Amino acid sequence: MSAATAAVPVNAEQTGRRVEEVLERLTASGDAAAAAAAEELVRSLMDFYGAGLARILHLLSSAPGEPPAGLLGDELVASLLVLHDLHPEDRDTRIARALDSVQEHALDVVEFDEESGTLTLRAREAGGCGCGSGTGAREAAEAALACFAPEVKAVDVRTAPAGPTLLQIGTAPTGAR
């Protein structure tokens, strides 16, 4: 692989969709043998690359310390490790890592529903006005989570309630009425 080839950015989510589309086209073509061969090819490549990644992690873990943070923080590497069930971090740590990458949207985890795969987040709006866009935060979180925590199938972003309203309670000063 040349340096120019290695520099081409690859989006794991788009690549996965592209593979699925090609397999669907082959299945729709009516050529069952070609569709079966394509699925076998994808499985073989997945097994091969998964074994290679497992070997890389094994070699890295035999060196002192943990795998380099840059390795686990890279979206492409993280998505491959998760895809092959090799990522050394647990789901909650990977979710936190993904949310750290979208710091422009201050998001806190409320809960994760394992059955539905829904992650509920709370958006902390600047100034506590509650007027920010939850849609932008949701889209940013979904994009980051696709690489680091694909077990998250849906994201629900709730806006933190605005701060308490100041109420004046008491009597008016003498002579003000």
PDB file of C-alpha atoms in Angstrom:
ATOM      1  CA  MET A   1       0.000   0.000   0.000  1.00  0.00           C
ATOM      2  CA  SER A   2       1.442   3.356  -0.996  1.00  0.00           C
ATOM      3  CA  ALA A   3       1.467   6.436   1.205  1.00  0.00           C
ATOM      4  CA  ALA A   4      -1.098   8.052  -1.115  1.00  0.00           C
ATOM      5  CA  THR A   5      -3.447   5.083  -0.765  1.00  0.00           C
ATOM      6  CA  ALA A   6      -3.079   5.038   3.016  1.00  0.00           C
ATOM      7  CA  ALA A   7      -3.999   8.741   3.192  1.00  0.00           C
ATOM      8  CA  VAL A   8      -7.412   8.275   1.528  1.00  0.00           C
ATOM      9  CA  PRO A   9     -10.057   8.698   4.235  1.00  0.00           C
ATOM     10  CA  VAL A  10     -12.369   5.722   4.679  1.00  0.00           C
ATOM     11  CA  ASN A  11     -15.732   5.915   6.395  1.00  0.00           C
ATOM     12  CA  ALA A  12     -16.620   2.567   7.966  1.00  0.00           C
ATOM     13  CA  GLU A  13     -20.368   3.225   7.967  1.00  0.00           C
ATOM     14  CA  GLN A  14     -20.427   4.176   4.269  1.00  0.00           C
ATOM     15  CA  THR A  15     -18.243   1.208   3.367  1.00  0.00           C
ATOM     16  CA  GLY A  16     -20.571  -1.163   5.222  1.00  0.00           C
ATOM     17  CA  ARG A  17     -23.583   0.289   3.399  1.00  0.00           C
ATOM     18  CA  ARG A  18     -21.791  -0.046   0.063  1.00  0.00           C
ATOM     19  CA  VAL A  19     -20.999  -3.735   0.704  1.00  0.00           C
ATOM     20  CA  GLU A  20     -24.633  -4.379   1.671  1.00  0.00           C
ATOM     21  CA  GLU A  21     -25.880  -2.617  -1.490  1.00  0.00           C
ATOM     22  CA  VAL A  22     -23.606  -4.718  -3.731  1.00  0.00           C
ATOM     23  CA  LEU A  23     -24.749  -7.937  -2.045  1.00  0.00           C
ATOM     24  CA  GLU A  24     -28.396  -6.868  -2.422  1.00  0.00           C
ATOM     25  CA  ARG A  25     -27.870  -6.113  -6.140  1.00  0.00           C
ATOM     26  CA  LEU A  26     -26.307  -9.539  -6.655  1.00  0.00           C
ATOM     27  CA  THR A  27     -29.193 -11.208  -4.830  1.00  0.00           C
ATOM     28  CA  ALA A  28     -31.734  -9.216  -6.872  1.00  0.00           C
ATOM     29  CA  SER A  29     -30.006 -10.214 -10.123  1.00  0.00           C
ATOM     30  CA  GLY A  30     -31.412 -13.706  -9.729  1.00  0.00           C
ATOM     31  CA  ASP A  31     -28.003 -15.366 -10.005  1.00  0.00           C
ATOM     32  CA  ALA A  32     -28.056 -17.339  -6.760  1.00  0.00           C
ATOM     33  CA  ALA A  33     -24.580 -18.791  -7.327  1.00  0.00           C
ATOM     34  CA  ALA A  34     -23.021 -15.332  -7.799  1.00  0.00           C
ATOM     35  CA  ALA A  35     -24.818 -13.975  -4.702  1.00  0.00           C
ATOM     36  CA  ALA A  36     -23.669 -16.950  -2.597  1.00  0.00           C
ATOM     37  CA  ALA A  37     -20.092 -16.587  -3.872  1.00  0.00           C
ATOM     38  CA  ALA A  38     -20.094 -12.859  -3.038  1.00  0.00           C
ATOM     39  CA  GLU A  39     -21.352 -13.517   0.496  1.00  0.00           C
ATOM     40  CA  GLU A  40     -18.687 -16.208   0.962  1.00  0.00           C
ATOM     41  CA  LEU A  41     -16.034 -13.776  -0.306  1.00  0.00           C
ATOM     42  CA  VAL A  42     -17.139 -11.113   2.198  1.00  0.00           C
ATOM     43  CA  ARG A  43     -17.129 -13.669   5.054  1.00  0.00           C
ATOM     44  CA  SER A  44     -13.647 -14.908   4.070  1.00  0.00           C
ATOM     45  CA  LEU A  45     -12.239 -11.386   3.943  1.00  0.00           C
ATOM     46  CA  MET A  46     -13.859 -10.537   7.285  1.00  0.00           C
ATOM     47  CA  ASP A  47     -12.304 -13.638   8.858  1.00  0.00           C
ATOM     48  CA  PHE A  48      -8.902 -12.828   7.354  1.00  0.00           C
ATOM     49  CA  TYR A  49      -8.850  -9.185   8.447  1.00  0.00           C
ATOM     50  CA  GLY A  50     -10.318 -10.068  11.848  1.00  0.00           C
ATOM     51  CA  ALA A  51      -7.520 -12.584  12.437  1.00  0.00           C
ATOM     52  CA  GLY A  52      -4.952  -9.986  11.383  1.00  0.00           C
ATOM     53  CA  LEU A  53      -6.401  -7.402  13.749  1.00  0.00           C
ATOM     54  CA  ALA A  54      -6.463  -9.938  16.590  1.00  0.00           C
ATOM     55  CA  ARG A  55      -2.777 -10.660  15.939  1.00  0.00           C
ATOM     56  CA  ILE A  56      -1.959  -6.924  15.942  1.00  0.00           C
ATOM     57  CA  LEU A  57      -3.754  -6.467  19.281  1.00  0.00           C
ATOM     58  CA  HIS A  58      -1.996  -9.510  20.719  1.00  0.00           C
ATOM     59  CA  LEU A  59       1.391  -8.147  19.667  1.00  0.00           C
ATOM     60  CA  LEU A  60       0.546  -4.707  21.056  1.00  0.00           C
ATOM     61  CA  SER A  61      -0.665  -6.182  24.345  1.00  0.00           C
ATOM     62  CA  SER A  62       2.554  -8.146  24.781  1.00  0.00           C
ATOM     63  CA  ALA A  63       4.379  -4.808  24.864  1.00  0.00           C
ATOM     64  CA  PRO A  64       4.298  -3.000  28.216  1.00  0.00           C
ATOM     65  CA  GLY A  65       1.209  -0.858  28.830  1.00  0.00           C
ATOM     66  CA  GLU A  66      -2.123  -0.522  27.061  1.00  0.00           C
ATOM     67  CA  PRO A  67      -2.645  -0.079  23.313  1.00  0.00           C
ATOM     68  CA  PRO A  68      -1.798   3.510  22.352  1.00  0.00           C
ATOM     69  CA  ALA A  69      -4.706   5.917  22.930  1.00  0.00           C
ATOM     70  CA  GLY A  70      -4.354   7.170  19.348  1.00  0.00           C
ATOM     71  CA  LEU A  71      -5.051   3.655  18.099  1.00  0.00           C
ATOM     72  CA  LEU A  72      -8.251   3.275  20.124  1.00  0.00           C
ATOM     73  CA  GLY A  73      -9.325   6.851  19.399  1.00  0.00           C
ATOM     74  CA  ASP A  74      -9.036   6.518  15.621  1.00  0.00           C
ATOM     75  CA  GLU A  75     -12.510   6.113  14.070  1.00  0.00           C
ATOM     76  CA  LEU A  76     -11.424   3.645  11.383  1.00  0.00           C
ATOM     77  CA  VAL A  77      -9.357   1.467  13.731  1.00  0.00           C
ATOM     78  CA  ALA A  78     -12.041   1.585  16.433  1.00  0.00           C
ATOM     79  CA  SER A  79     -14.779   0.581  13.993  1.00  0.00           C
ATOM     80  CA  LEU A  80     -12.707  -2.377  12.755  1.00  0.00           C
ATOM     81  CA  LEU A  81     -11.958  -3.514  16.296  1.00  0.00           C
ATOM     82  CA  VAL A  82     -15.633  -3.266  17.250  1.00  0.00           C
ATOM     83  CA  LEU A  83     -16.718  -5.026  14.040  1.00  0.00           C
ATOM     84  CA  HIS A  84     -14.488  -7.979  14.909  1.00  0.00           C
ATOM     85  CA  ASP A  85     -15.380  -7.869  18.633  1.00  0.00           C
ATOM     86  CA  LEU A  86     -11.757  -7.066  19.486  1.00  0.00           C
ATOM     87  CA  HIS A  87     -12.049  -3.593  21.014  1.00  0.00           C
ATOM     88  CA  PRO A  88     -10.521  -3.740  24.508  1.00  0.00           C
ATOM     89  CA  GLU A  89     -12.808  -1.020  25.920  1.00  0.00           C
ATOM     90  CA  ASP A  90     -16.305  -1.748  27.185  1.00  0.00           C
ATOM     91  CA  ARG A  91     -19.402  -0.194  25.600  1.00  0.00           C
ATOM     92  CA  ASP A  92     -19.756   2.622  28.128  1.00  0.00           C
ATOM     93  CA  THR A  93     -16.125   3.680  27.673  1.00  0.00           C
ATOM     94  CA  ARG A  94     -16.521   3.642  23.884  1.00  0.00           C
ATOM     95  CA  ILE A  95     -19.721   5.714  24.147  1.00  0.00           C
ATOM     96  CA  ALA A  96     -17.894   8.261  26.314  1.00  0.00           C
ATOM     97  CA  ARG A  97     -15.015   8.347  23.798  1.00  0.00           C
ATOM     98  CA  ALA A  98     -17.476   8.970  20.943  1.00  0.00           C
ATOM     99  CA  LEU A  99     -19.243  11.774  22.822  1.00  0.00           C
ATOM    100  CA  ASP A 100     -15.877  13.363  23.680  1.00  0.00           C
ATOM    101  CA  SER A 101     -15.302  13.717  19.934  1.00  0.00           C
ATOM    102  CA  VAL A 102     -18.388  15.971  19.604  1.00  0.00           C
ATOM    103  CA  GLN A 103     -17.446  18.478  22.290  1.00  0.00           C
ATOM    104  CA  GLU A 104     -19.272  21.309  20.495  1.00  0.00           C
ATOM    105  CA  HIS A 105     -22.444  19.630  21.799  1.00  0.00           C
ATOM    106  CA  ALA A 106     -22.182  19.213  25.568  1.00  0.00           C
ATOM    107  CA  LEU A 107     -23.870  15.812  25.954  1.00  0.00           C
ATOM    108  CA  ASP A 108     -24.337  13.679  29.050  1.00  0.00           C
ATOM    109  CA  VAL A 109     -25.424  10.041  29.021  1.00  0.00           C
ATOM    110  CA  VAL A 110     -28.764   9.505  30.746  1.00  0.00           C
ATOM    111  CA  GLU A 111     -29.256   5.799  29.996  1.00  0.00           C
ATOM    112  CA  PHE A 112     -28.779   3.034  27.437  1.00  0.00           C
ATOM    113  CA  ASP A 113     -31.630   0.635  26.709  1.00  0.00           C
ATOM    114  CA  GLU A 114     -29.918  -2.624  25.733  1.00  0.00           C
ATOM    115  CA  GLU A 115     -33.104  -4.165  24.341  1.00  0.00           C
ATOM    116  CA  SER A 116     -33.835  -1.400  21.814  1.00  0.00           C
ATOM    117  CA  GLY A 117     -30.286  -0.085  21.478  1.00  0.00           C
ATOM    118  CA  THR A 118     -31.475   3.445  22.307  1.00  0.00           C
ATOM    119  CA  LEU A 119     -29.036   5.819  23.965  1.00  0.00           C
ATOM    120  CA  THR A 120     -30.672   8.717  25.799  1.00  0.00           C
ATOM    121  CA  LEU A 121     -28.533  11.825  26.132  1.00  0.00           C
ATOM    122  CA  ARG A 122     -29.032  15.178  27.835  1.00  0.00           C
ATOM    123  CA  ALA A 123     -27.825  18.289  26.024  1.00  0.00           C
ATOM    124  CA  ARG A 124     -26.450  20.953  28.319  1.00  0.00           C
ATOM    125  CA  GLU A 125     -27.232  24.203  26.534  1.00  0.00           C
ATOM    126  CA  ALA A 126     -24.904  27.166  26.889  1.00  0.00           C
ATOM    127  CA  GLY A 127     -26.366  29.623  29.343  1.00  0.00           C
ATOM    128  CA  GLY A 128     -29.147  27.236  30.309  1.00  0.00           C
ATOM    129  CA  CYS A 129     -31.613  28.841  27.895  1.00  0.00           C
ATOM    130  CA  GLY A 130     -32.757  25.525  26.437  1.00  0.00           C
ATOM    131  CA  CYS A 131     -32.938  27.028  22.946  1.00  0.00           C
ATOM    132  CA  GLY A 132     -30.229  24.962  21.222  1.00  0.00           C
ATOM    133  CA  SER A 133     -30.761  22.518  18.380  1.00  0.00           C
ATOM    134  CA  GLY A 134     -31.196  18.945  19.594  1.00  0.00           C
ATOM    135  CA  THR A 135     -31.184  17.735  15.972  1.00  0.00           C
ATOM    136  CA  GLY A 136     -27.596  18.849  15.322  1.00  0.00           C
ATOM    137  CA  ALA A 137     -26.436  17.259  18.553  1.00  0.00           C
ATOM    138  CA  ARG A 138     -28.262  14.013  17.736  1.00  0.00           C
ATOM    139  CA  GLU A 139     -26.741  13.820  14.234  1.00  0.00           C
ATOM    140  CA  ALA A 140     -23.240  14.532  15.546  1.00  0.00           C
ATOM    141  CA  ALA A 141     -23.627  11.900  18.276  1.00  0.00           C
ATOM    142  CA  GLU A 142     -25.008   9.311  15.817  1.00  0.00           C
ATOM    143  CA  ALA A 143     -22.067   9.834  13.450  1.00  0.00           C
ATOM    144  CA  ALA A 144     -19.490   9.424  16.225  1.00  0.00           C
ATOM    145  CA  LEU A 145     -21.278   6.453  17.788  1.00  0.00           C
ATOM    146  CA  ALA A 146     -21.477   4.603  14.450  1.00  0.00           C
ATOM    147  CA  CYS A 147     -17.715   4.040  14.644  1.00  0.00           C
ATOM    148  CA  PHE A 148     -17.133   3.642  18.366  1.00  0.00           C
ATOM    149  CA  ALA A 149     -20.375   2.012  19.568  1.00  0.00           C
ATOM    150  CA  PRO A 150     -22.451   0.530  16.734  1.00  0.00           C
ATOM    151  CA  GLU A 151     -24.597  -1.287  19.289  1.00  0.00           C
ATOM    152  CA  VAL A 152     -26.293   2.106  19.731  1.00  0.00           C
ATOM    153  CA  LYS A 153     -29.133   1.889  17.196  1.00  0.00           C
ATOM    154  CA  ALA A 154     -30.939   5.141  18.065  1.00  0.00           C
ATOM    155  CA  VAL A 155     -30.077   8.359  19.878  1.00  0.00           C
ATOM    156  CA  ASP A 156     -32.583  10.412  21.849  1.00  0.00           C
ATOM    157  CA  VAL A 157     -31.316  13.853  22.862  1.00  0.00           C
ATOM    158  CA  ARG A 158     -33.217  15.696  25.558  1.00  0.00           C
ATOM    159  CA  THR A 159     -32.544  19.302  26.417  1.00  0.00           C
ATOM    160  CA  ALA A 160     -31.657  19.969  30.019  1.00  0.00           C
ATOM    161  CA  PRO A 161     -34.332  22.029  31.731  1.00  0.00           C
ATOM    162  CA  ALA A 162     -33.626  25.716  31.954  1.00  0.00           C
ATOM    163  CA  GLY A 163     -32.507  27.048  35.296  1.00  0.00           C
ATOM    164  CA  PRO A 164     -35.098  28.058  37.858  1.00  0.00           C
ATOM    165  CA  THR A 165     -37.113  31.175  37.132  1.00  0.00           C
ATOM    166  CA  LEU A 166     -36.543  34.002  39.576  1.00  0.00           C
ATOM    167  CA  LEU A 167     -39.802  34.839  41.317  1.00  0.00           C
ATOM    168  CA  GLN A 168     -40.220  37.983  43.365  1.00  0.00           C
ATOM    169  CA  ILE A 169     -42.105  37.154  46.520  1.00  0.00           C
ATOM    170  CA  GLY A 170     -42.786  39.712  49.119  1.00  0.00           C
ATOM    171  CA  THR A 171     -44.496  43.003  49.693  1.00  0.00           C
ATOM    172  CA  ALA A 172     -43.866  46.130  47.729  1.00  0.00           C
ATOM    173  CA  PRO A 173     -41.898  48.830  49.502  1.00  0.00           C
ATOM    174  CA  THR A 174     -43.946  51.345  51.429  1.00  0.00           C
ATOM    175  CA  GLY A 175     -45.358  54.017  49.158  1.00  0.00           C
ATOM    176  CA  ALA A 176     -44.831  51.998  45.960  1.00  0.00           C
ATOM    177  CA  ARG A 177     -48.573  51.254  45.563  1.00  0.00           C
TER     178      ARG A 177
END
